XYZ file of C-alpha atoms in Angstrom:
768
model
C 118.733 129.787 -0.536
C 117.500 130.651 -3.952
C 114.492 128.532 -3.608
C 113.396 130.444 -0.646
C 113.142 133.827 -2.477
C 109.512 134.990 -2.678
C 108.251 132.795 0.090
C 106.927 134.529 3.192
C 109.131 134.139 6.186
C 107.939 131.558 8.635
C 105.994 129.452 6.238
C 105.940 125.777 7.127
C 107.080 123.087 4.693
C 106.961 119.285 4.809
C 109.942 117.030 4.207
C 109.601 117.335 0.370
C 109.592 121.107 0.490
C 105.944 121.552 -0.249
C 104.082 124.301 1.531
C 101.618 123.161 4.264
C 98.055 124.563 4.041
C 97.065 126.888 6.913
C 94.469 125.378 9.441
C 90.882 125.613 8.315
C 88.322 127.748 10.212
C 86.028 126.195 12.785
C 82.319 126.840 11.884
C 79.180 125.598 13.433
C 77.494 122.732 11.702
C 74.049 123.161 10.060
C 71.282 122.170 12.422
C 69.990 119.596 9.946
C 73.420 117.906 9.776
C 73.564 117.894 13.543
C 70.181 116.306 13.881
C 71.105 113.549 11.360
C 74.347 112.752 13.080
C 72.511 112.462 16.392
C 69.771 110.312 14.846
C 72.549 107.903 13.422
C 73.880 107.450 16.837
C 70.609 106.717 18.649
C 68.629 104.913 15.858
C 71.292 102.498 14.607
C 68.682 99.971 13.258
C 64.932 99.345 13.224
C 65.077 97.385 16.521
C 66.515 100.463 18.337
C 63.686 102.653 17.127
C 61.179 100.115 18.202
C 62.908 99.756 21.667
C 62.626 103.522 22.281
C 58.976 103.513 21.256
C 58.212 100.423 23.408
C 59.868 101.987 26.484
C 57.816 105.097 26.007
C 54.619 103.081 25.845
C 55.449 101.131 29.076
C 56.277 104.549 30.785
C 52.893 105.710 29.639
C 51.188 102.999 31.813
C 50.087 100.797 28.786
C 48.682 97.291 29.483
C 48.521 96.235 25.826
C 51.212 96.857 23.138
C 50.633 95.788 19.493
C 53.442 96.042 16.952
C 53.309 95.769 13.196
C 56.329 95.273 11.003
C 56.956 95.457 7.251
C 60.208 94.619 5.594
C 62.050 94.268 8.912
C 60.838 97.615 10.076
C 62.466 99.654 7.215
C 59.226 100.075 5.263
C 56.706 100.185 8.222
C 57.080 100.126 11.928
C 53.850 100.714 13.939
C 53.351 100.481 17.634
C 49.933 100.889 19.328
C 49.396 101.135 23.077
C 46.476 101.921 25.462
C 48.452 104.261 27.700
C 47.649 107.768 29.005
C 48.125 109.332 25.572
C 49.682 112.730 24.772
C 48.013 116.178 25.352
C 47.033 118.085 22.164
C 49.053 121.063 23.351
C 52.262 119.064 23.550
C 52.104 117.834 20.003
C 53.819 120.810 18.391
C 57.062 120.206 20.403
C 56.706 116.401 20.660
C 59.575 115.789 18.147
C 61.946 118.587 19.071
C 65.259 117.511 20.635
C 65.439 117.398 24.416
C 61.775 117.774 25.125
C 60.595 115.288 27.758
C 58.070 114.915 30.514
C 60.361 112.734 32.752
C 63.244 114.997 33.649
C 63.389 118.617 34.740
C 66.871 119.160 36.240
C 70.295 117.276 35.906
C 69.877 116.111 39.504
C 66.864 114.186 38.496
C 69.056 111.657 36.791
C 70.102 110.528 40.153
C 66.607 109.248 40.956
C 65.358 108.501 37.550
C 62.880 105.674 37.541
C 61.631 105.656 33.872
C 62.949 104.165 30.633
C 63.333 107.440 28.749
C 64.648 110.790 29.956
C 66.563 112.659 27.290
C 63.710 113.312 24.769
C 65.770 112.387 21.740
C 63.950 109.244 20.412
C 61.118 110.762 18.449
C 63.289 113.624 17.385
C 65.895 111.364 15.916
C 63.197 109.208 14.237
C 61.522 112.264 12.575
C 64.820 113.233 10.920
C 65.430 109.841 9.153
C 61.834 108.671 8.563
C 58.209 109.745 7.930
C 56.540 109.903 11.399
C 52.792 109.959 12.113
C 51.361 110.084 15.618
C 47.760 109.389 16.591
C 46.987 109.882 20.149
C 44.005 110.470 22.609
C 43.963 111.120 26.326
C 41.357 109.525 28.504
C 39.555 112.847 29.237
C 39.593 113.888 25.530
C 36.461 113.557 23.327
C 38.462 112.512 20.137
C 41.987 111.646 19.082
C 44.520 113.924 17.170
C 46.878 113.000 14.381
C 49.986 114.853 13.478
C 52.724 114.349 10.938
C 56.470 115.185 11.561
C 59.523 115.683 9.480
C 62.888 116.997 10.705
C 61.607 117.475 14.277
C 58.790 119.785 13.216
C 55.034 119.404 12.374
C 54.517 118.863 8.706
C 51.511 118.569 6.406
C 50.261 115.220 5.445
C 49.954 116.253 1.851
C 51.306 119.368 -0.044
C 48.905 122.431 0.427
C 47.378 121.063 3.678
C 47.821 122.581 7.114
C 50.485 121.056 9.347
C 48.485 121.500 12.562
C 47.216 118.315 14.375
C 43.860 117.199 13.108
C 41.046 115.588 15.234
C 40.155 112.084 14.166
C 38.592 108.916 15.596
C 40.758 106.811 17.731
C 40.955 104.795 20.968
C 42.638 105.960 24.172
C 46.396 105.759 23.924
C 48.910 106.329 21.172
C 49.728 104.904 17.799
C 52.989 105.807 16.333
C 53.813 104.954 12.686
C 57.247 105.148 11.192
C 57.508 104.715 7.473
C 60.559 104.593 5.183
C 63.128 104.461 7.864
C 66.568 105.838 6.665
C 64.975 107.055 3.445
C 67.464 110.031 3.450
C 70.511 107.940 4.611
C 70.979 105.604 1.735
C 74.295 104.126 2.995
C 72.707 103.127 6.203
C 69.775 101.571 4.485
C 71.899 99.620 2.128
C 73.824 98.162 5.159
C 70.904 95.932 6.149
C 71.354 92.538 4.631
C 67.796 91.119 4.879
C 64.387 91.979 6.275
C 64.070 88.525 7.958
C 67.271 89.228 9.974
C 65.967 92.607 11.241
C 62.607 91.041 12.112
C 64.349 88.310 14.151
C 66.197 91.115 16.092
C 62.871 92.824 16.752
C 61.341 89.664 18.014
C 64.227 89.080 20.319
C 64.084 92.505 21.830
C 60.305 92.469 22.255
C 60.597 88.981 23.790
C 62.865 90.413 26.490
C 60.451 93.081 27.468
C 57.514 90.619 27.184
C 59.187 88.464 29.852
C 60.037 91.373 32.083
C 56.918 93.560 31.880
C 54.371 91.647 33.832
C 50.793 92.819 33.452
C 51.416 94.059 29.904
C 50.264 92.210 26.898
C 52.444 92.092 23.783
C 51.875 91.044 20.232
C 54.020 91.466 17.222
C 53.439 90.279 13.650
C 54.537 90.969 10.049
C 52.325 93.135 7.810
C 49.931 90.910 5.803
C 50.418 87.782 7.995
C 47.651 86.177 9.862
C 49.815 84.537 12.480
C 51.589 86.406 15.317
C 55.291 86.184 15.705
C 54.932 87.047 19.372
C 51.751 86.842 21.597
C 51.697 87.225 25.326
C 48.621 87.938 27.409
C 48.535 90.447 30.246
C 47.559 87.795 32.721
C 50.483 85.426 31.900
C 52.932 84.622 34.624
C 56.614 85.088 34.154
C 57.072 81.253 33.516
C 54.284 81.283 31.009
C 55.825 84.203 29.287
C 59.139 82.366 29.071
C 57.270 79.242 27.782
C 55.539 81.261 25.051
C 58.755 82.873 23.840
C 61.564 80.445 24.526
C 59.622 77.072 24.519
C 58.861 74.313 26.915
C 62.440 73.114 26.982
C 63.449 76.300 28.835
C 60.259 76.826 30.897
C 60.257 73.338 32.319
C 63.803 73.703 33.617
C 63.786 77.029 35.299
C 63.854 77.757 38.935
C 63.079 80.973 40.760
C 66.004 83.183 41.870
C 66.245 85.984 44.434
C 69.284 87.756 45.960
C 69.618 90.962 47.966
C 72.226 92.884 49.993
C 71.458 96.034 51.852
C 75.118 96.892 52.078
C 75.622 97.140 48.329
C 71.989 98.557 47.839
C 70.632 95.979 45.391
C 67.820 93.424 45.072
C 67.587 90.941 42.327
C 65.057 88.385 41.230
C 64.283 86.198 38.226
C 64.251 82.813 36.754
C 67.420 80.714 35.900
C 67.699 77.341 34.282
C 68.954 74.269 36.265
C 71.571 71.744 35.366
C 69.128 69.732 33.104
C 68.977 72.532 30.522
C 71.739 72.742 27.966
C 71.632 75.650 25.462
C 73.886 76.216 22.497
C 74.623 79.675 23.722
C 74.090 81.823 26.836
C 70.708 83.423 26.905
C 70.826 86.289 29.350
C 67.796 88.566 29.805
C 69.218 91.289 31.940
C 67.302 94.301 33.328
C 68.732 96.860 35.597
C 66.072 99.117 37.168
C 63.724 97.747 34.544
C 65.916 98.727 31.632
C 67.062 96.186 29.207
C 70.869 96.315 29.165
C 73.915 94.265 28.421
C 76.702 93.585 30.746
C 79.736 91.561 29.641
C 80.939 91.264 33.205
C 77.738 89.753 34.463
C 77.471 87.458 31.375
C 81.100 86.190 31.829
C 80.654 85.679 35.610
C 77.394 83.760 35.286
C 78.743 81.512 32.489
C 81.799 80.699 34.663
C 79.502 79.751 37.537
C 77.493 77.440 35.424
C 80.677 75.739 33.994
C 80.939 73.521 37.098
C 77.319 72.162 36.582
C 77.020 71.968 32.761
C 78.805 69.851 30.134
C 81.413 71.372 27.989
C 79.786 73.349 25.242
C 76.423 73.785 27.008
C 75.145 77.118 28.175
C 72.339 78.315 30.530
C 69.220 80.480 30.269
C 68.832 83.353 32.677
C 66.376 86.133 33.358
C 67.670 88.600 35.900
C 66.103 91.805 37.101
C 68.249 93.969 39.251
C 66.856 96.815 41.405
C 69.772 99.081 42.381
C 69.480 102.264 44.272
C 69.140 104.978 41.439
C 71.747 107.112 43.196
C 74.315 104.241 42.497
C 73.557 103.947 38.733
C 74.655 106.141 35.870
C 72.256 105.515 32.989
C 73.661 108.196 30.764
C 76.654 106.433 29.362
C 75.521 105.022 26.068
C 73.590 106.699 23.128
C 71.069 103.764 22.970
C 71.052 103.341 26.733
C 72.261 99.739 26.156
C 74.932 99.899 28.986
C 74.810 101.367 32.366
C 77.480 101.901 35.143
C 76.742 101.302 38.748
C 78.733 101.312 41.969
C 80.172 98.173 43.638
C 79.751 96.161 40.403
C 82.171 93.396 41.345
C 80.643 92.941 44.754
C 77.119 92.743 43.365
C 78.010 90.233 40.665
C 79.853 88.105 43.224
C 76.758 88.036 45.443
C 74.458 87.062 42.560
C 76.856 84.281 41.397
C 77.058 82.990 44.917
C 73.303 82.726 45.200
C 73.136 80.969 41.724
C 75.666 78.464 42.826
C 73.672 77.624 45.988
C 70.444 77.352 43.937
C 71.984 74.935 41.469
C 73.596 72.932 44.229
C 70.261 72.258 45.785
C 68.468 71.356 42.521
C 71.316 69.140 41.232
C 70.860 66.681 44.147
C 67.886 65.031 42.237
C 66.848 64.587 38.680
C 63.546 63.649 37.076
C 63.292 61.442 34.080
C 60.192 60.649 31.929
C 59.637 56.946 31.443
C 57.073 54.951 29.708
C 55.554 51.608 30.631
C 55.525 50.217 27.057
C 58.217 50.638 24.501
C 57.291 52.007 21.092
C 56.409 49.339 18.542
C 55.465 46.571 21.054
C 52.364 44.857 19.860
C 49.518 44.310 22.216
C 48.355 40.693 22.294
C 44.996 40.069 20.468
C 43.762 37.584 22.985
C 42.879 38.996 26.300
C 45.005 37.784 29.179
C 43.682 39.992 31.938
C 41.763 37.008 33.447
C 44.734 34.844 33.322
C 47.709 36.786 34.783
C 47.564 39.521 37.508
C 47.837 43.079 36.212
C 51.216 43.482 38.280
C 52.833 40.920 35.911
C 51.552 42.046 32.532
C 51.826 45.706 33.238
C 55.415 45.665 34.734
C 57.344 48.471 32.950
C 60.211 46.988 30.896
C 62.463 49.835 32.112
C 62.014 48.820 35.746
C 62.875 45.060 35.294
C 66.081 43.775 36.662
C 68.202 41.089 34.979
C 66.818 38.373 37.382
C 63.073 39.242 36.920
C 63.089 40.014 33.169
C 62.406 36.305 32.176
C 59.735 34.558 30.201
C 57.542 34.155 33.188
C 56.143 37.673 32.625
C 54.825 36.631 29.248
C 51.096 36.021 29.399
C 50.015 32.342 29.076
C 47.708 31.640 26.129
C 44.206 30.859 27.273
C 42.752 27.325 27.022
C 39.822 26.326 24.900
C 37.494 26.467 27.937
C 38.350 29.969 28.956
C 36.230 32.777 27.454
C 37.786 35.308 25.213
C 36.500 38.838 24.552
C 38.191 39.089 21.177
C 37.394 37.379 18.050
C 38.714 34.045 17.080
C 42.236 34.060 15.932
C 43.605 31.785 13.272
C 46.054 29.232 14.479
C 48.812 30.676 12.242
C 48.683 33.803 14.280
C 48.917 32.266 17.682
C 52.127 33.073 19.569
C 53.199 30.114 21.694
C 55.650 31.200 24.394
C 55.521 29.665 27.786
C 58.675 29.025 29.880
C 57.043 26.142 31.726
C 56.381 24.010 28.721
C 58.922 21.649 27.021
C 61.807 23.397 25.355
C 62.994 22.715 21.900
C 66.330 21.390 23.041
C 64.509 18.311 24.683
C 63.411 17.304 21.152
C 66.877 17.101 19.644
C 68.212 13.716 18.833
C 70.352 11.960 21.423
C 73.497 12.282 19.455
C 73.460 16.059 19.572
C 72.119 16.369 23.111
C 74.500 17.929 25.625
C 76.589 15.462 27.733
C 75.529 15.256 31.250
C 78.235 14.876 33.721
C 77.687 12.493 36.624
C 79.188 15.124 38.803
C 76.611 17.422 40.172
C 77.124 20.836 38.518
C 76.170 24.154 40.099
C 75.508 27.214 37.909
C 77.900 29.797 39.162
C 76.978 33.366 38.706
C 80.546 34.287 38.053
C 83.847 32.655 37.523
C 86.165 34.942 39.324
C 88.406 32.371 41.011
C 88.477 30.109 37.956
C 89.642 32.967 35.731
C 92.477 33.976 38.160
C 93.770 30.457 38.430
C 93.472 30.039 34.578
C 95.541 33.170 33.937
C 98.944 31.369 33.643
C 97.570 28.354 31.822
C 94.051 28.905 30.548
C 93.744 25.394 29.245
C 93.889 23.789 32.706
C 91.313 24.100 35.420
C 91.619 22.298 38.830
C 88.965 19.647 39.600
C 87.996 21.464 42.711
C 86.838 24.542 40.779
C 84.272 22.489 38.781
C 82.112 21.834 41.789
C 82.761 25.182 43.396
C 79.713 26.193 45.324
C 80.943 29.613 46.222
C 79.703 32.710 44.338
C 81.545 35.985 44.118
C 81.196 38.398 47.105
C 79.753 41.749 46.025
C 80.526 44.736 48.142
C 78.215 47.809 47.935
C 80.227 51.019 48.269
C 78.834 54.476 49.275
C 80.227 56.161 46.175
C 77.689 58.650 44.728
C 76.757 58.138 41.069
C 78.230 60.805 38.703
C 76.308 62.457 36.017
C 78.190 62.464 32.894
C 78.082 65.906 31.175
C 80.778 65.204 28.537
C 79.600 66.329 25.104
C 81.680 63.578 23.469
C 79.758 60.821 25.350
C 76.566 62.607 24.538
C 77.557 62.564 20.866
C 78.303 58.811 21.041
C 74.998 57.997 22.655
C 73.224 60.128 19.930
C 75.091 58.135 17.216
C 73.808 54.913 18.722
C 70.199 56.316 18.794
C 70.474 57.619 15.143
C 71.759 54.314 13.976
C 68.892 52.312 15.703
C 66.841 49.816 13.636
C 63.336 49.940 14.797
C 62.175 46.576 13.613
C 65.099 44.752 15.009
C 64.876 46.623 18.168
C 61.193 45.444 18.509
C 62.293 41.895 17.995
C 65.024 42.129 20.696
C 62.640 43.649 23.291
C 59.777 41.174 22.767
C 61.756 37.990 22.003
C 61.657 34.693 23.921
C 64.970 32.854 24.314
C 64.990 29.344 22.838
C 68.410 28.025 23.344
C 72.013 27.689 22.059
C 72.497 26.304 18.537
C 76.197 26.369 17.904
C 78.720 27.420 20.530
C 81.668 27.511 18.259
C 79.992 30.002 15.889
C 78.185 31.659 18.721
C 74.668 31.139 17.432
C 71.444 31.073 19.530
C 67.798 30.644 18.649
C 65.093 33.152 19.670
C 61.386 33.416 18.967
C 59.635 36.713 18.183
C 55.972 36.466 17.534
C 55.424 33.752 15.007
C 58.946 33.809 13.775
C 62.060 31.657 14.722
C 65.404 33.431 14.259
C 68.968 32.559 14.589
C 71.139 35.306 16.086
C 74.890 35.791 16.513
C 74.954 36.269 20.349
C 78.560 37.352 20.115
C 77.526 40.349 17.957
C 74.704 40.956 20.382
C 77.044 40.892 23.370
C 79.631 43.211 21.706
C 76.901 45.923 21.001
C 75.275 45.481 24.373
C 78.471 45.953 26.378
C 79.423 48.956 24.219
C 75.972 50.554 24.892
C 76.401 49.733 28.645
C 79.802 51.444 28.548
C 78.138 54.620 27.135
C 75.158 54.508 29.482
C 77.072 53.836 32.696
C 80.114 55.868 31.780
C 81.949 56.868 34.804
C 79.828 54.760 37.089
C 81.261 51.148 36.454
C 81.626 48.743 39.252
C 85.085 47.115 39.690
C 86.473 43.623 39.865
C 89.305 43.691 42.489
C 92.218 41.527 41.698
C 93.970 39.865 44.728
C 96.854 39.500 44.246
C 97.280 42.276 41.661
C 98.642 41.307 38.216
C 101.712 42.736 36.663
C 100.990 44.887 33.500
C 104.436 44.076 31.919
C 104.074 40.352 32.348
C 100.568 40.383 30.853
C 101.945 42.377 27.905
C 104.748 39.972 27.454
C 102.249 37.097 27.366
C 100.394 38.894 24.676
C 103.301 39.699 22.536
C 104.515 36.018 22.727
C 101.179 34.788 21.523
C 101.275 37.394 18.661
C 104.792 36.521 17.787
C 103.644 32.795 17.399
C 100.741 33.739 15.123
C 102.326 36.474 12.983
C 105.817 34.841 12.687
C 107.373 38.150 11.932
C 111.098 38.459 12.849
C 111.689 42.117 12.222
C 109.234 43.348 14.985
C 110.798 44.574 18.295
C 108.265 43.168 20.761
C 110.044 44.366 23.753
C 109.735 47.954 22.371
C 106.093 47.375 21.909
C 105.665 46.312 25.505
C 107.408 49.299 26.782
C 105.427 51.775 24.534
C 102.056 50.228 25.456
C 103.005 50.123 29.154
C 104.144 53.725 29.183
C 100.986 54.841 27.448
C 98.620 53.089 30.030
C 100.753 54.412 33.026
C 100.418 57.936 31.514
C 96.660 57.802 31.358
C 96.002 55.586 34.432
C 94.190 58.359 36.318
C 91.713 58.809 33.504
C 91.175 55.073 33.102
C 90.520 54.745 36.890
C 88.060 57.651 36.902
C 86.122 56.892 33.659
C 86.497 53.104 33.306
C 87.382 51.756 36.784
C 90.559 50.241 35.235
C 92.909 50.770 38.143
C 96.647 50.523 37.494
C 99.191 51.450 40.138
C 102.182 53.666 39.550
C 104.307 50.504 39.825
C 102.480 48.916 36.856
C 100.231 46.464 38.753
C 96.585 46.015 37.601
C 94.455 46.393 40.742
C 90.930 46.332 39.413
C 88.934 45.839 36.120
C 85.657 47.365 35.122
C 82.501 45.447 36.008
C 79.812 45.866 33.311
C 77.347 43.102 34.264
C 76.722 41.844 37.769
C 76.904 38.010 37.886
C 79.254 37.809 34.957
C 83.009 38.110 34.798
C 84.854 38.036 31.504
C 87.529 35.446 30.827
C 90.869 36.766 32.172
C 92.577 34.563 29.476
C 91.729 37.489 27.154
C 93.171 40.152 29.460
C 96.713 40.188 28.000
C 95.539 40.736 24.426
C 93.106 43.379 25.597
C 95.821 45.246 27.321
C 98.002 44.967 24.218
C 95.357 46.282 21.887
C 94.879 49.426 24.103
C 98.091 50.731 22.710
C 97.698 50.840 18.862
C 93.860 50.435 18.631
C 92.812 53.331 20.863
C 92.840 56.849 19.695
C 94.605 58.640 22.584
C 94.700 62.054 20.757
C 91.038 62.664 20.267
C 88.606 62.552 23.192
C 85.641 61.205 21.332
C 87.684 58.721 19.455
C 89.384 57.594 22.582
C 86.187 56.878 24.442
C 84.752 55.085 21.383
C 87.699 52.928 20.541
C 88.297 51.989 24.260
C 84.688 51.022 24.898
C 84.894 48.844 21.807
C 87.821 47.123 23.072
C 86.302 46.760 26.493
C 83.161 45.278 24.898
C 85.426 42.668 22.977
C 86.878 41.619 26.298
C 83.426 40.981 27.679
C 82.160 38.929 24.764
C 82.019 35.187 25.546
C 84.561 32.990 23.826
C 83.487 30.403 21.286
C 83.505 26.828 22.769
C 84.333 23.525 21.120
C 81.457 21.079 20.618
C 81.053 18.373 23.245
C 83.110 15.179 22.677
C 79.953 13.101 22.027
C 79.627 14.841 18.718
C 82.793 13.243 17.304
C 80.831 10.407 15.515
C 78.845 12.966 13.603
C 79.772 13.901 10.090
C 79.588 17.549 10.941
C 82.762 19.391 10.100
C 82.626 20.943 13.602
C 82.964 17.644 15.226
C 86.132 16.857 17.382
C 88.741 14.900 15.456
C 88.530 11.092 16.062
C 92.319 10.971 16.895
C 91.930 13.593 19.683
C 92.174 11.865 23.086
C 89.714 13.484 25.593
C 90.410 12.689 29.154
C 87.623 12.661 31.880
C 89.046 15.814 33.398
C 89.055 17.684 30.085
C 85.497 16.356 29.342
C 84.141 17.551 32.642
C 85.785 20.879 32.101
C 84.145 21.281 28.678
C 80.794 20.235 29.999
C 80.925 22.626 32.756
C 81.735 25.447 30.505
C 78.870 24.506 28.224
C 76.446 24.416 30.958
C 77.767 27.615 32.465
C 77.389 29.361 29.112
C 73.746 28.097 28.651
C 72.895 29.324 32.060
C 74.364 32.628 31.458
C 72.710 33.112 28.059
C 69.243 32.181 29.398
C 69.395 34.038 32.724
C 71.847 36.893 32.173
C 72.603 37.913 28.596
C 69.252 37.630 26.733
C 67.245 39.201 29.602
C 69.612 41.965 29.551
C 69.388 42.353 25.774
C 65.544 42.473 26.263
C 65.715 45.123 28.783
C 68.455 47.525 27.509
C 69.801 46.719 23.987
C 69.085 49.063 21.124
C 69.551 47.078 17.981
C 71.533 48.916 15.369
C 71.608 48.550 11.509
C 74.829 46.742 11.661
C 73.307 43.913 13.654
C 71.077 42.899 10.705
C 73.856 40.726 9.348
C 73.842 38.716 12.509
C 70.162 37.716 12.520
C 68.568 35.266 10.140
C 64.914 34.129 10.075
C 64.726 30.277 9.694
C 61.016 29.644 10.261
C 57.764 31.505 10.157
C 54.552 29.960 11.383
C 52.402 31.557 8.634
C 54.705 30.343 5.970
C 54.737 26.734 7.452
C 50.849 26.759 7.381
C 50.936 27.626 3.802
C 53.348 24.709 3.155
C 51.134 22.230 4.970
C 47.898 23.445 3.284
C 49.568 22.576 -0.022
C 50.328 19.107 1.091
């Protein structure tokens, strides 16, 4: 109680016993402080000041607006228009707060149809910058210039009068803002760079340039000769989008309209179709001609587009909503960036429904730009127009099928009696490719020529039945299958092709394009197939121009089928297996083979079979949807993917293919999964190496068949049939397909060797 002596009764103390200070008196703020606080709320950055001035220019009926920027608008921000101008008598109160020509009573807000209405923009700017206004009305004989500071008229220089002065000028108004935020240093230091502020200004002006039809806009930096933004008054909306956002957007936009009398709105604009994929949502939203932002509309529109665009892609939209002014509250944000309107959810739903209908109609067809001649293909020096019809020499490569892309489309060299419009070409530069003349294989010695079976051999387009029979014992093939005249039956289904919008597949396709080797691609697209050289090492000979090359056709097949997997992703055909094959039995066959080759005793192969089988059954729906690899819930393989019509891979490789899908496919990462699975699928489709024919056993070649090996007639006929089948497939299926679709990558260089060059041979002969 002693501590309380001398303290007035009723004095409040905190927990530590200290006396609490009495409340401070409430006093009105100084008018200058009030104006600076208000200016800081309305003019947050140079772009907001320019937005207010641009809206005033459009309200004044301007048809041309020119903007000049220096240091991102902090040093200089000038806007010139050709509107109605400002009366001289209104200049003294022009920059006072709440002075406006667009509003008289509070009830007028319910029918407001202009951009501005509060009369705070110029007042706010005059409190934080040096403001100069030059204006002239159409009925005035001269222009008037006035300077403002703190909302009042001020003199241009000390000692001069602050009254507006007559001067020369065009009809309209020019407002110059200098040293923005000069008296608010903390705000001025917050801006990181002038370039960033200038980019924001261009973005805002671009929005109004798209929306304000009939108004010309230009914007540039002070001292630059080029315009950062330039739109003419006569430009259409699509032309304005093209000028500001580029051809990639303008070429993919469609017109949009929606209206509903019940909710009292009407909307129009231009939206991107499903062919356009942006990195972020570009939404140009205007409500009653005012540029605003709406997170609800943006989120709803993006969700609508999510069913049409790939993951990670975003649309472009320009929407102009006209809503009954009585349903809109525009006075909810200091910078008028946001507005509230009645029945917001219903209006947004109606707009999204119309967007969904528009995209559904456009997405039924796509347009692709193609070219009739691939880049890098050399035009023949000797004219062949008089030899072959134009329909043969001008057939676009992209339109050829595998059956027509043969050497017959190559122009035949002219004879000596035929006239030539070009100059005489040296013999070392003549390209001799004609499918009708003798082939190089006919000139080989008899000891290395292929053995011809007395049994008539038919070139099957596929070996479906043979592979199914060979599954249990791939080394044995029935005699009846050698002379099988039947070809596989193809059934055309009515399944609609699907457009792949997965970003991972697009990334893998882009990786192939980035890794393309131009010179080797030119060789592949313009080559002429010569023949097989070594079936054990999978080597074939091709001719490109005056060069003879040896290529590893196994490597070409692997890369080709991988690229087909990327191109036709989700649209593969299927090879139906009847009867279905047991997944577990195939995996046991593969593990038995692996156990023989590895000879490891500490490996639990049964556990591996169960793990791989469980993994494939877990993802069987994905395998069926994307790769046409159908596995039933009971573990039976119903169908395999078909990558090339007329060719079926050897089903003897199927067990090992299925076994490798377990440890060699990255099932955790989507892009890694697609990449590794397609690589394994391509390996399944690569033709197997073949042993040389028995007749080569007398040769000293190390690849010859051993002398002690007994070869029966049945085995000889089987081997001959396989060789002939492979030769036919290479000439009529694989290499025409390579010529039409294969993009040669840098990794394929190690599989191509040049063995002869006509120019080099001529130099050798000339020295002899």
